Coordinates of C-alpha atoms in Angstrom, one line a residue:
X1 CA 0.0 0.0 0.0
X2 CA 1.0 3.6 -0.4
X3 CA 1.1 4.2 3.4
X4 CA 3.5 1.3 3.9
X5 CA 5.7 2.6 1.0
X6 CA 5.8 6.1 2.5
X7 CA 6.8 4.6 5.9
X8 CA 9.5 2.5 4.3
X9 CA 10.9 5.6 2.4
X10 CA 10.8 7.5 5.7
X11 CA 13.1 4.9 7.2
X12 CA 15.5 5.1 4.2
X13 CA 18.7 7.1 4.7
X14 CA 18.7 10.5 3.0
X15 CA 21.7 9.8 0.9
X16 CA 20.1 6.6 -0.5
X17 CA 16.9 8.6 -1.2
X18 CA 19.0 11.2 -3.1
X19 CA 20.8 8.5 -5.1
X20 CA 17.5 6.8 -5.9
X21 CA 16.1 10.1 -7.2
X22 CA 19.3 10.7 -9.3
X23 CA 19.2 7.2 -10.8
X24 CA 15.5 7.4 -11.5
X25 CA 16.0 10.7 -13.2
X26 CA 18.9 9.3 -15.3
X27 CA 16.9 6.2 -16.2
X28 CA 13.9 8.3 -17.2
X29 CA 16.1 10.5 -19.4
X30 CA 17.7 7.5 -21.1
X31 CA 14.4 5.8 -21.7
X32 CA 12.9 9.0 -23.2
X33 CA 16.0 9.4 -25.4
X34 CA 15.6 5.9 -26.7
X35 CA 11.9 6.4 -27.3
X36 CA 12.4 9.7 -29.1
X37 CA 14.9 8.2 -31.7
X38 CA 12.1 7.2 -34.1
X39 CA 10.3 10.5 -33.6
X40 CA 13.6 12.4 -34.4
X41 CA 13.9 10.2 -37.6
X42 CA 10.3 11.1 -38.5
X43 CA 11.1 14.8 -38.2
X44 CA 14.1 14.3 -40.5
X45 CA 11.9 12.5 -43.0
X46 CA 9.3 15.4 -42.7
X47 CA 12.0 18.0 -43.3
X48 CA 13.1 16.1 -46.5
X49 CA 9.5 16.1 -47.7
X50 CA 9.3 12.3 -47.4
X51 CA 6.6 12.5 -44.6
X52 CA 3.5 14.6 -44.6
X53 CA 2.7 17.0 -41.7
X54 CA -0.4 14.9 -40.8
X55 CA 1.6 11.7 -40.6
X56 CA 4.3 13.5 -38.4
X57 CA 1.5 14.8 -36.2
X58 CA 0.2 11.2 -35.7
X59 CA 3.7 10.0 -34.8
X60 CA 4.0 12.8 -32.2
X61 CA 0.6 12.0 -30.8
X62 CA 1.4 8.3 -30.6
X63 CA 4.6 9.1 -28.8
X64 CA 2.8 11.3 -26.3
X65 CA 0.0 8.8 -25.7
X66 CA 2.3 5.8 -25.5
X67 CA 5.9 5.9 -24.5
X68 CA 6.0 9.4 -23.0
X69 CA 3.0 8.6 -20.8
X70 CA 4.2 5.2 -19.8
X71 CA 7.6 6.5 -18.8
X72 CA 6.1 9.4 -16.9
X73 CA 4.0 6.9 -14.9
X74 CA 7.0 4.6 -14.3
X75 CA 9.3 7.3 -13.0
X76 CA 6.9 9.9 -11.4
X77 CA 6.3 7.7 -8.3
X78 CA 7.1 7.4 -4.6
X79 CA 8.2 3.9 -5.4
X80 CA 11.6 4.9 -6.7
X81 CA 13.0 1.5 -5.6
X82 CA 10.8 -0.2 -8.2
X83 CA 11.6 2.2 -10.9
X84 CA 15.4 2.0 -10.4
X85 CA 15.3 -1.7 -10.0
X86 CA 13.4 -2.0 -13.3
X87 CA 15.9 0.2 -15.0
X88 CA 18.8 -1.9 -13.8
X89 CA 17.3 -5.2 -14.8
X90 CA 16.1 -3.8 -18.2
X91 CA 19.7 -2.6 -18.9
X92 CA 18.8 1.1 -18.9
X93 CA 21.1 1.7 -16.0
X94 CA 24.5 -0.2 -15.8
X95 CA 24.5 -2.3 -12.7
X96 CA 28.3 -1.9 -12.5
X97 CA 27.9 1.8 -11.9
X98 CA 25.4 1.5 -9.0
X99 CA 27.0 1.6 -5.5
X100 CA 26.7 -1.7 -3.5
X101 CA 24.7 0.0 -0.7
X102 CA 22.1 1.0 -3.3
X103 CA 22.0 -2.5 -4.8
X104 CA 21.6 -3.9 -1.2
X105 CA 18.7 -1.5 -0.6
X106 CA 17.2 -2.7 -3.9
X107 CA 17.6 -6.4 -3.2
X108 CA 13.9 -7.2 -3.1
X109 CA 12.8 -5.2 -6.1
X110 CA 15.8 -6.5 -8.1
X111 CA 14.8 -10.0 -7.3
X112 CA 11.2 -9.3 -8.3
X113 CA 12.2 -8.0 -11.8
X114 CA 14.9 -10.7 -12.3
X115 CA 12.5 -13.5 -11.5
X116 CA 9.9 -11.8 -13.8
X117 CA 12.5 -11.7 -16.6
X118 CA 13.4 -15.4 -16.1
X119 CA 9.8 -16.5 -16.5
X120 CA 9.1 -14.4 -19.7

């Protein structure tokens, strides 16, 4: 529940909270960058006259309604542990760059996403 999550975060050391916010921000930025690559290509095609304005508008709308919204929901959360653990297991963040104390703090969420990956 949200109340339990708030209580758990209240017991989390401030420096871990700060690192979780930084890593969540970096992961959100990287996932947005990856999701925008096809949109950027669509703009280039539009500039060359290979894509109509209506088609470009549909691509932008699809990005906004799909990936942009999904990523906002994933990273705009009080459950930063889940967001950061997801980003690590999905390869968005490099596990080798994450301090051991953060990985220890994320042991449960990491195990959740790793087991989910193993079954899919």
